[in-house]
Amino acid sequence: MYNILLRNLGVFCTSIIFLFAQDVTLSLDGGNLNYDSNSDIYGFQFDVSGGELIGASGGAAGDAGFTVQTASATGVVIGFSFTGAAVAAGSGVLTTLEVQGDISGYALSDGVLSDSNGSTLGASLDSSGFTYCSADVDADGTC
């Protein structure tokens, strides 16, 4: 009886984790930084390496009224809203990077996405994009 209770409690807790999971995937496709999210995005920051970053603008971040700034010397891109606006959950182009030269050699790193409380969403990252999740159930670093 005790084992059945523990097993059911484990299934219940796992179900709650997945119910509230906030997953965001970002991928670089040419100059477009695409997103697919089941959570609103209230801010983002990441580094771009592999060439000269000139700027970033447009996309859903621009539509939401985000301020998107870049630092070409360091490759940092940051986007947020002074009014608390969010990029609504869904998919599309988050922002478009303006770079000098061929973007195929560019990579993303040190990514941070934030929720409505300014909390960082959990993430796994590869050079071409981020996968954010709040439910790394087995704690292996993979969503």
PDB file of C-alpha atoms in Angstrom:
ATOM      1  CA  MET A   1       0.000   0.000   0.000  1.00  0.00           C
ATOM      2  CA  TYR A   2       2.821   2.371   0.926  1.00  0.00           C
ATOM      3  CA  ASN A   3       4.602   1.735  -2.419  1.00  0.00           C
ATOM      4  CA  ILE A   4       1.413   2.427  -4.368  1.00  0.00           C
ATOM      5  CA  LEU A   5       0.944   5.701  -2.494  1.00  0.00           C
ATOM      6  CA  LEU A   6       4.538   6.787  -3.207  1.00  0.00           C
ATOM      7  CA  ARG A   7       4.265   5.837  -6.876  1.00  0.00           C
ATOM      8  CA  ASN A   8       1.006   7.778  -7.272  1.00  0.00           C
ATOM      9  CA  LEU A   9       2.520  10.772  -5.483  1.00  0.00           C
ATOM     10  CA  GLY A  10       5.499  10.650  -7.878  1.00  0.00           C
ATOM     11  CA  VAL A  11       3.217  10.538 -10.932  1.00  0.00           C
ATOM     12  CA  PHE A  12       1.176  13.441  -9.535  1.00  0.00           C
ATOM     13  CA  CYS A  13       4.259  15.611  -8.894  1.00  0.00           C
ATOM     14  CA  THR A  14       5.681  14.850 -12.348  1.00  0.00           C
ATOM     15  CA  SER A  15       2.328  15.786 -13.896  1.00  0.00           C
ATOM     16  CA  ILE A  16       2.343  19.114 -12.041  1.00  0.00           C
ATOM     17  CA  ILE A  17       5.877  19.869 -13.263  1.00  0.00           C
ATOM     18  CA  PHE A  18       4.870  19.249 -16.889  1.00  0.00           C
ATOM     19  CA  LEU A  19       1.657  21.221 -16.437  1.00  0.00           C
ATOM     20  CA  PHE A  20       3.604  24.330 -15.460  1.00  0.00           C
ATOM     21  CA  ALA A  21       6.625  23.797 -17.721  1.00  0.00           C
ATOM     22  CA  GLN A  22       7.664  26.877 -19.651  1.00  0.00           C
ATOM     23  CA  ASP A  23       9.463  25.813 -22.805  1.00  0.00           C
ATOM     24  CA  VAL A  24      11.063  28.138 -25.317  1.00  0.00           C
ATOM     25  CA  THR A  25      13.175  27.138 -28.302  1.00  0.00           C
ATOM     26  CA  LEU A  26      15.235  29.746 -30.139  1.00  0.00           C
ATOM     27  CA  SER A  27      17.017  28.956 -33.384  1.00  0.00           C
ATOM     28  CA  LEU A  28      19.129  31.013 -35.745  1.00  0.00           C
ATOM     29  CA  ASP A  29      17.974  30.809 -39.369  1.00  0.00           C
ATOM     30  CA  GLY A  30      20.025  33.168 -41.467  1.00  0.00           C
ATOM     31  CA  GLY A  31      19.643  36.534 -39.756  1.00  0.00           C
ATOM     32  CA  ASN A  32      16.321  35.608 -38.156  1.00  0.00           C
ATOM     33  CA  LEU A  33      16.239  34.485 -34.552  1.00  0.00           C
ATOM     34  CA  ASN A  34      13.133  32.280 -34.546  1.00  0.00           C
ATOM     35  CA  TYR A  35      11.212  31.293 -31.433  1.00  0.00           C
ATOM     36  CA  ASP A  36       8.662  28.676 -30.483  1.00  0.00           C
ATOM     37  CA  SER A  37       7.314  29.209 -26.983  1.00  0.00           C
ATOM     38  CA  ASN A  38       4.484  28.076 -24.759  1.00  0.00           C
ATOM     39  CA  SER A  39       5.292  30.945 -22.404  1.00  0.00           C
ATOM     40  CA  ASP A  40       5.322  34.719 -22.806  1.00  0.00           C
ATOM     41  CA  ILE A  41       8.843  36.166 -23.133  1.00  0.00           C
ATOM     42  CA  TYR A  42       9.498  39.331 -21.116  1.00  0.00           C
ATOM     43  CA  GLY A  43      13.185  39.766 -21.890  1.00  0.00           C
ATOM     44  CA  PHE A  44      16.186  38.140 -23.532  1.00  0.00           C
ATOM     45  CA  GLN A  45      19.942  38.445 -23.709  1.00  0.00           C
ATOM     46  CA  PHE A  46      22.526  36.405 -25.609  1.00  0.00           C
ATOM     47  CA  ASP A  47      25.937  36.690 -27.242  1.00  0.00           C
ATOM     48  CA  VAL A  48      26.602  36.356 -30.963  1.00  0.00           C
ATOM     49  CA  SER A  49      30.069  35.259 -32.083  1.00  0.00           C
ATOM     50  CA  GLY A  50      31.729  34.423 -35.371  1.00  0.00           C
ATOM     51  CA  GLY A  51      31.586  37.809 -37.072  1.00  0.00           C
ATOM     52  CA  GLU A  52      30.609  41.415 -36.637  1.00  0.00           C
ATOM     53  CA  LEU A  53      27.173  42.095 -35.184  1.00  0.00           C
ATOM     54  CA  ILE A  54      25.818  45.440 -36.428  1.00  0.00           C
ATOM     55  CA  GLY A  55      22.324  45.496 -34.923  1.00  0.00           C
ATOM     56  CA  ALA A  56      19.047  43.697 -34.210  1.00  0.00           C
ATOM     57  CA  SER A  57      15.483  44.820 -34.811  1.00  0.00           C
ATOM     58  CA  GLY A  58      11.997  43.844 -35.868  1.00  0.00           C
ATOM     59  CA  GLY A  59      10.222  40.552 -35.355  1.00  0.00           C
ATOM     60  CA  ALA A  60       7.847  39.852 -32.495  1.00  0.00           C
ATOM     61  CA  ALA A  61      10.107  41.779 -30.107  1.00  0.00           C
ATOM     62  CA  GLY A  62       9.699  44.887 -32.263  1.00  0.00           C
ATOM     63  CA  ASP A  63       5.959  44.312 -32.570  1.00  0.00           C
ATOM     64  CA  ALA A  64       5.701  44.085 -28.768  1.00  0.00           C
ATOM     65  CA  GLY A  65       7.527  47.398 -28.370  1.00  0.00           C
ATOM     66  CA  PHE A  66      10.734  45.896 -26.994  1.00  0.00           C
ATOM     67  CA  THR A  67      13.899  47.920 -26.904  1.00  0.00           C
ATOM     68  CA  VAL A  68      16.486  45.718 -28.631  1.00  0.00           C
ATOM     69  CA  GLN A  69      20.095  46.842 -28.346  1.00  0.00           C
ATOM     70  CA  THR A  70      23.368  45.352 -29.500  1.00  0.00           C
ATOM     71  CA  ALA A  71      26.976  45.883 -28.564  1.00  0.00           C
ATOM     72  CA  SER A  72      29.038  45.115 -31.654  1.00  0.00           C
ATOM     73  CA  ALA A  73      32.316  45.095 -29.696  1.00  0.00           C
ATOM     74  CA  THR A  74      31.125  42.233 -27.459  1.00  0.00           C
ATOM     75  CA  GLY A  75      28.364  40.674 -29.598  1.00  0.00           C
ATOM     76  CA  VAL A  76      25.739  41.097 -26.864  1.00  0.00           C
ATOM     77  CA  VAL A  77      22.064  41.374 -27.849  1.00  0.00           C
ATOM     78  CA  ILE A  78      19.528  42.428 -25.205  1.00  0.00           C
ATOM     79  CA  GLY A  79      15.791  42.938 -25.564  1.00  0.00           C
ATOM     80  CA  PHE A  80      13.180  44.051 -23.046  1.00  0.00           C
ATOM     81  CA  SER A  81      10.243  46.377 -22.597  1.00  0.00           C
ATOM     82  CA  PHE A  82      10.243  49.483 -20.413  1.00  0.00           C
ATOM     83  CA  THR A  83       6.461  49.119 -20.081  1.00  0.00           C
ATOM     84  CA  GLY A  84       6.359  45.440 -19.090  1.00  0.00           C
ATOM     85  CA  ALA A  85       5.117  44.237 -22.484  1.00  0.00           C
ATOM     86  CA  ALA A  86       5.764  40.655 -23.530  1.00  0.00           C
ATOM     87  CA  VAL A  87       6.297  38.666 -26.680  1.00  0.00           C
ATOM     88  CA  ALA A  88       3.206  36.466 -26.592  1.00  0.00           C
ATOM     89  CA  ALA A  89       3.570  32.701 -26.481  1.00  0.00           C
ATOM     90  CA  GLY A  90       3.607  31.260 -29.990  1.00  0.00           C
ATOM     91  CA  SER A  91       6.172  31.065 -32.762  1.00  0.00           C
ATOM     92  CA  GLY A  92       7.773  33.286 -35.361  1.00  0.00           C
ATOM     93  CA  VAL A  93      10.755  35.611 -35.707  1.00  0.00           C
ATOM     94  CA  LEU A  94      11.810  37.021 -32.331  1.00  0.00           C
ATOM     95  CA  THR A  95      14.221  39.549 -33.856  1.00  0.00           C
ATOM     96  CA  THR A  96      16.405  39.871 -36.940  1.00  0.00           C
ATOM     97  CA  LEU A  97      20.160  40.181 -36.548  1.00  0.00           C
ATOM     98  CA  GLU A  98      22.061  42.515 -38.824  1.00  0.00           C
ATOM     99  CA  VAL A  99      25.575  41.209 -39.357  1.00  0.00           C
ATOM    100  CA  GLN A 100      28.483  41.971 -41.594  1.00  0.00           C
ATOM    101  CA  GLY A 101      29.341  39.102 -43.920  1.00  0.00           C
ATOM    102  CA  ASP A 102      28.063  35.541 -44.096  1.00  0.00           C
ATOM    103  CA  ILE A 103      25.975  34.612 -41.040  1.00  0.00           C
ATOM    104  CA  SER A 104      26.524  30.868 -41.512  1.00  0.00           C
ATOM    105  CA  GLY A 105      29.595  30.994 -39.240  1.00  0.00           C
ATOM    106  CA  TYR A 106      27.802  32.792 -36.425  1.00  0.00           C
ATOM    107  CA  ALA A 107      26.979  31.120 -33.107  1.00  0.00           C
ATOM    108  CA  LEU A 108      24.831  31.978 -30.081  1.00  0.00           C
ATOM    109  CA  SER A 109      25.915  31.607 -26.466  1.00  0.00           C
ATOM    110  CA  ASP A 110      25.249  32.771 -22.891  1.00  0.00           C
ATOM    111  CA  GLY A 111      21.510  33.014 -23.453  1.00  0.00           C
ATOM    112  CA  VAL A 112      19.018  34.205 -20.874  1.00  0.00           C
ATOM    113  CA  LEU A 113      15.241  34.483 -21.279  1.00  0.00           C
ATOM    114  CA  SER A 114      13.039  35.888 -18.534  1.00  0.00           C
ATOM    115  CA  ASP A 115       9.448  35.442 -17.438  1.00  0.00           C
ATOM    116  CA  SER A 116       7.003  38.002 -16.022  1.00  0.00           C
ATOM    117  CA  ASN A 117       8.753  37.953 -12.632  1.00  0.00           C
ATOM    118  CA  GLY A 118      12.183  38.536 -14.175  1.00  0.00           C
ATOM    119  CA  SER A 119      13.138  34.957 -13.326  1.00  0.00           C
ATOM    120  CA  THR A 120      15.427  33.109 -15.695  1.00  0.00           C
ATOM    121  CA  LEU A 121      13.917  30.156 -17.520  1.00  0.00           C
ATOM    122  CA  GLY A 122      15.990  26.944 -17.385  1.00  0.00           C
ATOM    123  CA  ALA A 123      17.901  26.204 -20.582  1.00  0.00           C
ATOM    124  CA  SER A 124      20.023  23.956 -22.670  1.00  0.00           C
ATOM    125  CA  LEU A 125      22.078  25.649 -25.365  1.00  0.00           C
ATOM    126  CA  ASP A 126      23.894  24.736 -28.526  1.00  0.00           C
ATOM    127  CA  SER A 127      25.695  27.035 -30.943  1.00  0.00           C
ATOM    128  CA  SER A 128      22.708  27.465 -33.231  1.00  0.00           C
ATOM    129  CA  GLY A 129      20.062  28.104 -30.605  1.00  0.00           C
ATOM    130  CA  PHE A 130      18.605  27.676 -27.150  1.00  0.00           C
ATOM    131  CA  THR A 131      16.041  25.317 -25.720  1.00  0.00           C
ATOM    132  CA  TYR A 132      14.556  26.674 -22.527  1.00  0.00           C
ATOM    133  CA  CYS A 133      12.564  24.571 -20.167  1.00  0.00           C
ATOM    134  CA  SER A 134      11.538  24.599 -16.557  1.00  0.00           C
ATOM    135  CA  ALA A 135      11.085  20.832 -16.307  1.00  0.00           C
ATOM    136  CA  ASP A 136      14.416  18.990 -16.481  1.00  0.00           C
ATOM    137  CA  VAL A 137      12.788  16.134 -14.589  1.00  0.00           C
ATOM    138  CA  ASP A 138      15.816  13.804 -14.518  1.00  0.00           C
ATOM    139  CA  ALA A 139      18.334  16.664 -13.911  1.00  0.00           C
ATOM    140  CA  ASP A 140      20.553  15.579 -16.820  1.00  0.00           C
ATOM    141  CA  GLY A 141      20.813  19.067 -18.346  1.00  0.00           C
ATOM    142  CA  THR A 142      18.419  18.160 -21.179  1.00  0.00           C
ATOM    143  CA  CYS A 143      14.837  19.350 -21.374  1.00  0.00           C
TER     144      CYS A 143
END
